[in-house]
């Protein structure tokens, strides 16, 4: 894809799902797949899948379908998963612990370099061998170690202040778990994981189903 060509967020949000299914197909030793078969797996229509992939140059061949390994590699590159990112976690509570302990993120290339907290009872402890540092050291650490992603697992009330510190010290990506909409400059991207909102959506759908 040419630089500057904007692909819609709706397409981008489908790519990780394609990537995941292709990974599973590789594990099952499947070599090639048609858009119809991908459609059955993912629930998206075959034409949707072809359109999505055409944004990046197609990859498929008429009558052959897609080479599973090739497409997996290409999608990995498109998603930026062909490199390693340096990350820090801020907030070593329940969620900070869960994320730090989840090895799969590291295997995908997201390396946790340090964890920060404000509570003296937590500072100095370790999670999976990673030291919990005083949040006062956050900005210096981020600058010195050229951290690219900050993972915010603090209470909502301090999340904007933490985001500002991350941005001021050069972080370009924030993975935000605090239930707040952060204000950041245009060159910084925020991906929110608002678990509460997801739960409320489930609640709505459940309510609709039960009234059918
Ligand atoms: P927690 O209370 O277990 O952990 C928060 C941690 O942040 C504590 O260790 C605290 O000392 C630290 N902290 C407070 N102020 C700080 C500061 N200025 N700088 C650095 N660290 C600071 O909370 P939990 O459950 O881990 O949740 C974290 C965030 O994720 C919250 O915003 C919460 O609303 C959100 N969340 C958590 C969920 C979960 O499953 N645990 C579910 C949905 C949202």
PDB file of N, CA, C and O and ligand atoms in Angstrom, residues 90-97 116-119 122 135 152-156 158 161-162 177-179 193-196, ligand 1:
ATOM      1  N   UNK A  90       2.054   1.250  33.634  1.00  0.00           N
ATOM      2  CA  UNK A  90       1.926   2.171  34.763  1.00  0.00           C
ATOM      3  C   UNK A  90       0.706   1.730  35.565  1.00  0.00           C
ATOM      4  O   UNK A  90      -0.418   1.699  35.043  1.00  0.00           O
ATOM      5  N   UNK A  91       0.947   1.413  36.834  1.00  0.00           N
ATOM      6  CA  UNK A  91      -0.094   0.864  37.704  1.00  0.00           C
ATOM      7  C   UNK A  91       0.119  -0.626  37.872  1.00  0.00           C
ATOM      8  O   UNK A  91      -0.137  -1.398  36.950  1.00  0.00           O
ATOM      9  N   UNK A  92       0.654  -0.997  39.045  1.00  0.00           N
ATOM     10  CA  UNK A  92       0.954  -2.411  39.281  1.00  0.00           C
ATOM     11  C   UNK A  92      -0.103  -3.050  40.171  1.00  0.00           C
ATOM     12  O   UNK A  92       0.199  -3.771  41.116  1.00  0.00           O
ATOM     13  N   UNK A  93      -1.368  -2.752  39.860  1.00  0.00           N
ATOM     14  CA  UNK A  93      -2.477  -3.353  40.614  1.00  0.00           C
ATOM     15  C   UNK A  93      -2.919  -4.640  39.952  1.00  0.00           C
ATOM     16  O   UNK A  93      -2.123  -5.344  39.332  1.00  0.00           O
ATOM     17  N   UNK A  94      -4.216  -4.922  40.072  1.00  0.00           N
ATOM     18  CA  UNK A  94      -4.750  -6.182  39.520  1.00  0.00           C
ATOM     19  C   UNK A  94      -4.492  -6.305  38.022  1.00  0.00           C
ATOM     20  O   UNK A  94      -3.989  -7.314  37.546  1.00  0.00           O
ATOM     21  N   UNK A  95      -4.856  -5.249  37.290  1.00  0.00           N
ATOM     22  CA  UNK A  95      -4.740  -5.315  35.834  1.00  0.00           C
ATOM     23  C   UNK A  95      -3.271  -5.260  35.391  1.00  0.00           C
ATOM     24  O   UNK A  95      -2.850  -6.003  34.506  1.00  0.00           O
ATOM     25  N   UNK A  96      -2.504  -4.370  36.023  1.00  0.00           N
ATOM     26  CA  UNK A  96      -1.075  -4.268  35.706  1.00  0.00           C
ATOM     27  C   UNK A  96      -0.390  -5.617  35.892  1.00  0.00           C
ATOM     28  O   UNK A  96       0.416  -6.042  35.051  1.00  0.00           O
ATOM     29  N   UNK A  97      -0.738  -6.312  36.971  1.00  0.00           N
ATOM     30  CA  UNK A  97      -0.178  -7.644  37.220  1.00  0.00           C
ATOM     31  C   UNK A  97      -0.569  -8.614  36.106  1.00  0.00           C
ATOM     32  O   UNK A  97       0.257  -9.351  35.585  1.00  0.00           O
ATOM     33  N   UNK A 116       5.610   0.778  36.669  1.00  0.00           N
ATOM     34  CA  UNK A 116       5.686   1.923  37.582  1.00  0.00           C
ATOM     35  C   UNK A 116       4.447   1.973  38.468  1.00  0.00           C
ATOM     36  O   UNK A 116       3.345   1.634  38.034  1.00  0.00           O
ATOM     37  N   UNK A 117       4.668   2.419  39.706  1.00  0.00           N
ATOM     38  CA  UNK A 117       3.543   2.589  40.625  1.00  0.00           C
ATOM     39  C   UNK A 117       3.889   3.717  41.591  1.00  0.00           C
ATOM     40  O   UNK A 117       5.062   4.128  41.699  1.00  0.00           O
ATOM     41  N   UNK A 118       2.853   4.215  42.295  1.00  0.00           N
ATOM     42  CA  UNK A 118       3.081   5.302  43.248  1.00  0.00           C
ATOM     43  C   UNK A 118       3.074   4.801  44.683  1.00  0.00           C
ATOM     44  O   UNK A 118       3.446   5.534  45.601  1.00  0.00           O
ATOM     45  N   UNK A 119       2.682   3.564  44.882  1.00  0.00           N
ATOM     46  CA  UNK A 119       2.515   3.026  46.231  1.00  0.00           C
ATOM     47  C   UNK A 119       3.839   2.449  46.742  1.00  0.00           C
ATOM     48  O   UNK A 119       4.366   1.489  46.161  1.00  0.00           O
ATOM     49  N   UNK A 122       4.449  -1.241  46.944  1.00  0.00           N
ATOM     50  CA  UNK A 122       4.596  -2.010  45.697  1.00  0.00           C
ATOM     51  C   UNK A 122       5.945  -1.736  45.028  1.00  0.00           C
ATOM     52  O   UNK A 122       6.533  -2.619  44.403  1.00  0.00           O
ATOM     53  N   UNK A 135       6.913   5.854  40.226  1.00  0.00           N
ATOM     54  CA  UNK A 135       6.380   6.574  39.058  1.00  0.00           C
ATOM     55  C   UNK A 135       7.112   7.911  38.843  1.00  0.00           C
ATOM     56  O   UNK A 135       7.084   8.460  37.740  1.00  0.00           O
ATOM     57  N   UNK A 152      -1.488   2.033  30.334  1.00  0.00           N
ATOM     58  CA  UNK A 152      -2.011   2.699  31.537  1.00  0.00           C
ATOM     59  C   UNK A 152      -3.000   1.797  32.272  1.00  0.00           C
ATOM     60  O   UNK A 152      -4.078   1.473  31.757  1.00  0.00           O
ATOM     61  N   UNK A 153      -2.593   1.408  33.477  1.00  0.00           N
ATOM     62  CA  UNK A 153      -3.425   0.547  34.333  1.00  0.00           C
ATOM     63  C   UNK A 153      -3.614   1.210  35.703  1.00  0.00           C
ATOM     64  O   UNK A 153      -3.651   0.523  36.726  1.00  0.00           O
ATOM     65  N   UNK A 154      -3.701   2.515  35.706  1.00  0.00           N
ATOM     66  CA  UNK A 154      -3.884   3.261  36.961  1.00  0.00           C
ATOM     67  C   UNK A 154      -5.363   3.590  37.122  1.00  0.00           C
ATOM     68  O   UNK A 154      -6.138   3.466  36.178  1.00  0.00           O
ATOM     69  N   UNK A 155      -5.741   4.098  38.312  1.00  0.00           N
ATOM     70  CA  UNK A 155      -7.121   4.598  38.434  1.00  0.00           C
ATOM     71  C   UNK A 155      -7.348   5.745  37.452  1.00  0.00           C
ATOM     72  O   UNK A 155      -6.404   6.441  37.048  1.00  0.00           O
ATOM     73  N   UNK A 156      -8.619   5.947  37.114  1.00  0.00           N
ATOM     74  CA  UNK A 156      -9.027   6.977  36.147  1.00  0.00           C
ATOM     75  C   UNK A 156      -8.501   8.359  36.530  1.00  0.00           C
ATOM     76  O   UNK A 156      -8.018   9.103  35.670  1.00  0.00           O
ATOM     77  N   UNK A 158      -5.924   9.598  37.755  1.00  0.00           N
ATOM     78  CA  UNK A 158      -4.544   9.998  37.431  1.00  0.00           C
ATOM     79  C   UNK A 158      -4.159   9.662  35.979  1.00  0.00           C
ATOM     80  O   UNK A 158      -3.036   9.930  35.553  1.00  0.00           O
ATOM     81  N   UNK A 161      -2.921  12.592  33.709  1.00  0.00           N
ATOM     82  CA  UNK A 161      -1.591  13.049  34.163  1.00  0.00           C
ATOM     83  C   UNK A 161      -0.500  12.070  33.704  1.00  0.00           C
ATOM     84  O   UNK A 161       0.559  12.477  33.215  1.00  0.00           O
ATOM     85  N   UNK A 162      -0.789  10.788  33.777  1.00  0.00           N
ATOM     86  CA  UNK A 162       0.179   9.771  33.329  1.00  0.00           C
ATOM     87  C   UNK A 162       0.362   9.862  31.809  1.00  0.00           C
ATOM     88  O   UNK A 162       1.479   9.831  31.293  1.00  0.00           O
ATOM     89  N   UNK A 177      -6.257   1.367  29.677  1.00  0.00           N
ATOM     90  CA  UNK A 177      -7.296   0.556  30.332  1.00  0.00           C
ATOM     91  C   UNK A 177      -8.135   1.361  31.313  1.00  0.00           C
ATOM     92  O   UNK A 177      -9.125   0.855  31.839  1.00  0.00           O
ATOM     93  N   UNK A 178      -7.730   2.589  31.623  1.00  0.00           N
ATOM     94  CA  UNK A 178      -8.513   3.408  32.565  1.00  0.00           C
ATOM     95  C   UNK A 178      -9.772   3.898  31.848  1.00  0.00           C
ATOM     96  O   UNK A 178      -9.725   4.247  30.674  1.00  0.00           O
ATOM     97  N   UNK A 179     -10.902   3.933  32.551  1.00  0.00           N
ATOM     98  CA  UNK A 179     -12.158   4.326  31.884  1.00  0.00           C
ATOM     99  C   UNK A 179     -12.230   5.841  31.687  1.00  0.00           C
ATOM    100  O   UNK A 179     -13.058   6.528  32.278  1.00  0.00           O
ATOM    101  N   UNK A 193      -9.057   0.210  25.909  1.00  0.00           N
ATOM    102  CA  UNK A 193      -9.739  -1.052  26.210  1.00  0.00           C
ATOM    103  C   UNK A 193     -10.645  -0.740  27.387  1.00  0.00           C
ATOM    104  O   UNK A 193     -10.227  -0.775  28.545  1.00  0.00           O
ATOM    105  N   UNK A 194     -11.868  -0.359  27.055  1.00  0.00           N
ATOM    106  CA  UNK A 194     -12.817   0.001  28.097  1.00  0.00           C
ATOM    107  C   UNK A 194     -13.706  -1.201  28.382  1.00  0.00           C
ATOM    108  O   UNK A 194     -14.727  -1.405  27.727  1.00  0.00           O
ATOM    109  N   UNK A 195     -13.269  -1.990  29.351  1.00  0.00           N
ATOM    110  CA  UNK A 195     -13.975  -3.246  29.637  1.00  0.00           C
ATOM    111  C   UNK A 195     -15.418  -2.984  30.067  1.00  0.00           C
ATOM    112  O   UNK A 195     -16.320  -3.740  29.714  1.00  0.00           O
ATOM    113  N   UNK A 196     -15.624  -1.896  30.793  1.00  0.00           N
ATOM    114  CA  UNK A 196     -16.988  -1.597  31.257  1.00  0.00           C
ATOM    115  C   UNK A 196     -17.933  -1.376  30.081  1.00  0.00           C
ATOM    116  O   UNK A 196     -19.053  -1.872  30.069  1.00  0.00           O
TER     117      UNK A 196
HETATM  118  P1  LIG B   1      -5.834  -1.419  41.272  1.00  0.00           P
HETATM  119  O1  LIG B   1      -6.354  -0.475  42.287  1.00  0.00           O
HETATM  120  O2  LIG B   1      -5.667  -2.848  41.599  1.00  0.00           O
HETATM  121  O3  LIG B   1      -4.430  -0.888  40.715  1.00  0.00           O
HETATM  122  C1  LIG B   1      -4.162   0.452  40.403  1.00  0.00           C
HETATM  123  C2  LIG B   1      -2.680   0.691  40.705  1.00  0.00           C
HETATM  124  O4  LIG B   1      -2.347   2.012  40.262  1.00  0.00           O
HETATM  125  C3  LIG B   1      -2.337   0.612  42.194  1.00  0.00           C
HETATM  126  O5  LIG B   1      -1.236  -0.256  42.389  1.00  0.00           O
HETATM  127  C4  LIG B   1      -1.992   2.050  42.552  1.00  0.00           C
HETATM  128  O6  LIG B   1      -0.996   2.136  43.581  1.00  0.00           O
HETATM  129  C5  LIG B   1      -1.467   2.573  41.224  1.00  0.00           C
HETATM  130  N1  LIG B   1      -1.469   4.038  41.131  1.00  0.00           N
HETATM  131  C6  LIG B   1      -2.342   4.928  41.677  1.00  0.00           C
HETATM  132  N2  LIG B   1      -1.985   6.191  41.370  1.00  0.00           N
HETATM  133  C7  LIG B   1      -0.868   6.087  40.609  1.00  0.00           C
HETATM  134  C8  LIG B   1      -0.005   7.040  39.983  1.00  0.00           C
HETATM  135  N3  LIG B   1      -0.234   8.356  40.062  1.00  0.00           N
HETATM  136  N4  LIG B   1       1.057   6.585  39.309  1.00  0.00           N
HETATM  137  C9  LIG B   1       1.322   5.249  39.207  1.00  0.00           C
HETATM  138  N5  LIG B   1       0.562   4.307  39.789  1.00  0.00           N
HETATM  139  C10 LIG B   1      -0.532   4.719  40.463  1.00  0.00           C
HETATM  140  O7  LIG B   1      -6.803  -1.241  40.009  1.00  0.00           O
HETATM  141  P2  LIG B   1      -7.025  -2.257  38.783  1.00  0.00           P
HETATM  142  O8  LIG B   1      -8.154  -3.166  39.070  1.00  0.00           O
HETATM  143  O9  LIG B   1      -5.729  -2.839  38.378  1.00  0.00           O
HETATM  144  O10 LIG B   1      -7.542  -1.262  37.643  1.00  0.00           O
HETATM  145  C11 LIG B   1      -6.652  -0.385  36.977  1.00  0.00           C
HETATM  146  C12 LIG B   1      -7.430   0.461  35.964  1.00  0.00           C
HETATM  147  O11 LIG B   1      -8.070  -0.395  35.059  1.00  0.00           O
HETATM  148  C13 LIG B   1      -8.532   1.294  36.592  1.00  0.00           C
HETATM  149  O12 LIG B   1      -8.635   2.510  35.908  1.00  0.00           O
HETATM  150  C14 LIG B   1      -9.767   0.471  36.409  1.00  0.00           C
HETATM  151  O13 LIG B   1     -10.946   1.258  36.358  1.00  0.00           O
HETATM  152  C15 LIG B   1      -9.475  -0.179  35.079  1.00  0.00           C
HETATM  153  N6  LIG B   1     -10.168  -1.444  34.951  1.00  0.00           N
HETATM  154  C16 LIG B   1      -9.740  -2.555  35.602  1.00  0.00           C
HETATM  155  C17 LIG B   1     -10.395  -3.759  35.422  1.00  0.00           C
HETATM  156  C18 LIG B   1      -9.915  -5.027  36.065  1.00  0.00           C
HETATM  157  O14 LIG B   1     -10.378  -6.090  35.637  1.00  0.00           O
HETATM  158  N7  LIG B   1      -9.037  -4.985  37.039  1.00  0.00           N
HETATM  159  C19 LIG B   1     -11.620  -3.859  34.620  1.00  0.00           C
HETATM  160  C20 LIG B   1     -11.997  -2.628  34.016  1.00  0.00           C
HETATM  161  C21 LIG B   1     -11.271  -1.480  34.165  1.00  0.00           C
END
